[in-house]
Amino acid sequence: MLMLMPYRIDARKRGLPLITVLICLISGVVFWEQVESERQYRASIESFCSSALDDHAISILQTITHDKRQRPCFSFFNPIREASDPEAAMAELVAQAEPLDIFVSPIDGQAYIASVLRDSYEYYDRAIPELLTDKLAYDPKDLDWTRMITATFSHGDLGHLLGNLLFFYIFAASVELLMGTLTFAVFISVATIGTSLAYSFTVMHLETALPTVGLSGVVMACLVALALMMPGARIRHLLWIILYFRVIRIPAFFLMLWYVGWDIYDMRRLGNDSLINYAAHLGGALIGGLIGAYYAFFRRDLLDRARVHYS
């Protein structure tokens, strides 16, 4: 087993990175609300599936599922909710239903099944709240500026959150203290929107493109910006190989080359078959590279004064 985990930057720079801390706090609060939303979501599903539909509605819906042993529930109704056209999805289900013997005309039977299905689905849609994560996620096919922001503060699970916040704080705190709070706020805003646009541009031709959440594109922007502003800054890592532990220091510039190179390699190898948003990572790297290069070439005075804190 091998693990290489960054945990701090060697720096004596003083100051409080207000925006960095605020983003970490907001992300934590949003994740707490996501967890609570999921708890309510699961409880609503359990309640609906156990008692919401009467026996008559269940028997009618079973003509669609062709399974008399299972009660139609989440796996039956949720694809309708997620369909781009729920009415068309329901019409397709009705078309595959078994005919009802109580109607002389098959058309009348299908109309009745459609009516029961529509009423049952509307009941499901009212009873089961939409997940908060789904409301916050950014859909690359819909250029919604609000969702670009909310998706950045949202995460898929606890590991996703903690990993992003650890990397974010290590790099973003130093970048904020170098740039100043107001400039850093603008930088984060540009990175947030830019990484979302990079994802949309990359997958705009794909109908199967998935919504995305997470701070990782912004993290990459901070890493690359720091690596160009302070290439010699050393990041402490915990190296763990089976029972062997050691702290090693890796210059920010080499760390940037590793992460950007690995993302390019994986994106070329996996294409759009991965659940990792490589387009946002590389979009963030480009934005961070442009900002970092500007400081490296045109704000050398500021960086020279700060360099003593990163030696």
CSV table of N, CA and C in Angstrom, one decimal, residues 144-153 184-199 214-222 280 283-285 287-288:
chain,number,residue,atom,x,y,z
A,144,ASP,N,-26.2,27.8,-16.4
A,144,ASP,CA,-26.8,28.5,-15.3
A,144,ASP,C,-25.7,29.0,-14.3
A,145,TRP,N,-25.5,30.3,-14.3
A,145,TRP,CA,-24.4,30.9,-13.5
A,145,TRP,C,-24.6,30.6,-12.0
A,146,THR,N,-25.9,30.5,-11.6
A,146,THR,CA,-26.1,30.2,-10.1
A,146,THR,C,-25.7,28.8,-9.8
A,147,ARG,N,-26.0,27.9,-10.7
A,147,ARG,CA,-25.6,26.5,-10.4
A,147,ARG,C,-24.0,26.3,-10.5
A,148,MET,N,-23.4,27.1,-11.3
A,148,MET,CA,-21.9,27.1,-11.3
A,148,MET,C,-21.3,27.4,-9.9
A,149,ILE,N,-22.0,28.3,-9.2
A,149,ILE,CA,-21.5,28.7,-7.9
A,149,ILE,C,-21.9,27.6,-6.9
A,150,THR,N,-23.2,27.2,-6.9
A,150,THR,CA,-23.7,26.3,-5.9
A,150,THR,C,-23.0,24.9,-6.0
A,151,ALA,N,-22.7,24.5,-7.2
A,151,ALA,CA,-22.0,23.2,-7.4
A,151,ALA,C,-20.6,23.2,-6.8
A,152,THR,N,-20.0,24.4,-6.9
A,152,THR,CA,-18.6,24.4,-6.4
A,152,THR,C,-18.6,24.2,-4.9
A,153,PHE,N,-19.6,24.6,-4.2
A,153,PHE,CA,-19.6,24.4,-2.7
A,153,PHE,C,-20.3,23.1,-2.3
A,184,PHE,N,-8.1,38.0,-4.5
A,184,PHE,CA,-8.3,36.5,-4.4
A,184,PHE,C,-9.8,36.2,-4.6
A,185,ALA,N,-10.7,37.0,-4.1
A,185,ALA,CA,-12.1,36.8,-4.2
A,185,ALA,C,-12.5,36.8,-5.7
A,186,VAL,N,-11.9,37.8,-6.5
A,186,VAL,CA,-12.1,37.8,-7.9
A,186,VAL,C,-11.6,36.6,-8.6
A,187,PHE,N,-10.4,36.2,-8.2
A,187,PHE,CA,-9.7,35.0,-8.7
A,187,PHE,C,-10.6,33.8,-8.5
A,188,ILE,N,-11.1,33.6,-7.3
A,188,ILE,CA,-12.0,32.4,-7.1
A,188,ILE,C,-13.2,32.5,-7.9
A,189,SER,N,-13.8,33.7,-8.1
A,189,SER,CA,-15.0,33.8,-8.9
A,189,SER,C,-14.8,33.4,-10.3
A,190,VAL,N,-13.7,33.9,-10.9
A,190,VAL,CA,-13.3,33.6,-12.2
A,190,VAL,C,-13.0,32.1,-12.4
A,191,ALA,N,-12.3,31.5,-11.4
A,191,ALA,CA,-12.1,30.0,-11.5
A,191,ALA,C,-13.3,29.2,-11.4
A,192,THR,N,-14.3,29.6,-10.5
A,192,THR,CA,-15.5,28.9,-10.4
A,192,THR,C,-16.3,28.9,-11.7
A,193,ILE,N,-16.4,30.0,-12.3
A,193,ILE,CA,-17.2,30.1,-13.6
A,193,ILE,C,-16.4,29.5,-14.7
A,194,GLY,N,-15.1,29.7,-14.7
A,194,GLY,CA,-14.3,29.2,-15.8
A,194,GLY,C,-14.2,27.7,-15.9
A,195,THR,N,-14.1,27.1,-14.7
A,195,THR,CA,-14.0,25.6,-14.7
A,195,THR,C,-15.4,25.0,-15.1
A,196,SER,N,-16.5,25.6,-14.8
A,196,SER,CA,-17.8,25.1,-15.2
A,196,SER,C,-17.9,25.3,-16.8
A,197,LEU,N,-17.5,26.4,-17.3
A,197,LEU,CA,-17.6,26.6,-18.7
A,197,LEU,C,-16.7,25.6,-19.5
A,198,ALA,N,-15.5,25.3,-18.9
A,198,ALA,CA,-14.6,24.4,-19.5
A,198,ALA,C,-15.3,23.0,-19.6
A,199,TYR,N,-16.0,22.6,-18.5
A,199,TYR,CA,-16.7,21.3,-18.6
A,199,TYR,C,-17.8,21.3,-19.6
A,214,GLY,N,-18.4,20.0,-6.8
A,214,GLY,CA,-17.1,19.9,-6.2
A,214,GLY,C,-16.2,21.1,-6.4
A,215,LEU,N,-15.2,21.2,-5.6
A,215,LEU,CA,-14.3,22.3,-5.6
A,215,LEU,C,-13.0,22.0,-6.3
A,216,SER,N,-12.9,20.8,-6.9
A,216,SER,CA,-11.6,20.4,-7.4
A,216,SER,C,-11.0,21.3,-8.5
A,217,GLY,N,-11.9,21.8,-9.4
A,217,GLY,CA,-11.3,22.7,-10.4
A,217,GLY,C,-10.7,23.9,-9.8
A,218,VAL,N,-11.4,24.5,-8.8
A,218,VAL,CA,-10.8,25.7,-8.1
A,218,VAL,C,-9.5,25.3,-7.4
A,219,VAL,N,-9.5,24.1,-6.8
A,219,VAL,CA,-8.3,23.7,-6.1
A,219,VAL,C,-7.1,23.6,-7.1
A,220,MET,N,-7.3,23.1,-8.3
A,220,MET,CA,-6.3,23.0,-9.3
A,220,MET,C,-5.8,24.4,-9.7
A,221,ALA,N,-6.8,25.4,-9.8
A,221,ALA,CA,-6.4,26.8,-10.2
A,221,ALA,C,-5.5,27.3,-9.1
A,222,CYS,N,-5.8,27.1,-7.8
A,222,CYS,CA,-4.9,27.6,-6.7
A,222,CYS,C,-3.5,26.9,-6.7
A,280,ALA,N,-12.8,20.2,-15.8
A,280,ALA,CA,-12.8,21.3,-14.8
A,280,ALA,C,-11.4,21.4,-14.2
A,283,GLY,N,-9.3,23.1,-16.8
A,283,GLY,CA,-9.7,24.4,-17.0
A,283,GLY,C,-9.2,25.3,-15.8
A,284,GLY,N,-9.3,24.7,-14.6
A,284,GLY,CA,-8.7,25.4,-13.5
A,284,GLY,C,-7.2,25.6,-13.6
A,285,ALA,N,-6.6,24.6,-14.1
A,285,ALA,CA,-5.1,24.7,-14.3
A,285,ALA,C,-4.8,25.9,-15.3
A,287,ILE,N,-6.6,28.6,-15.9
A,287,ILE,CA,-6.9,29.9,-15.2
A,287,ILE,C,-5.8,30.2,-14.2
A,288,GLY,N,-5.5,29.2,-13.4
A,288,GLY,CA,-4.4,29.4,-12.4
A,288,GLY,C,-3.1,29.7,-13.1
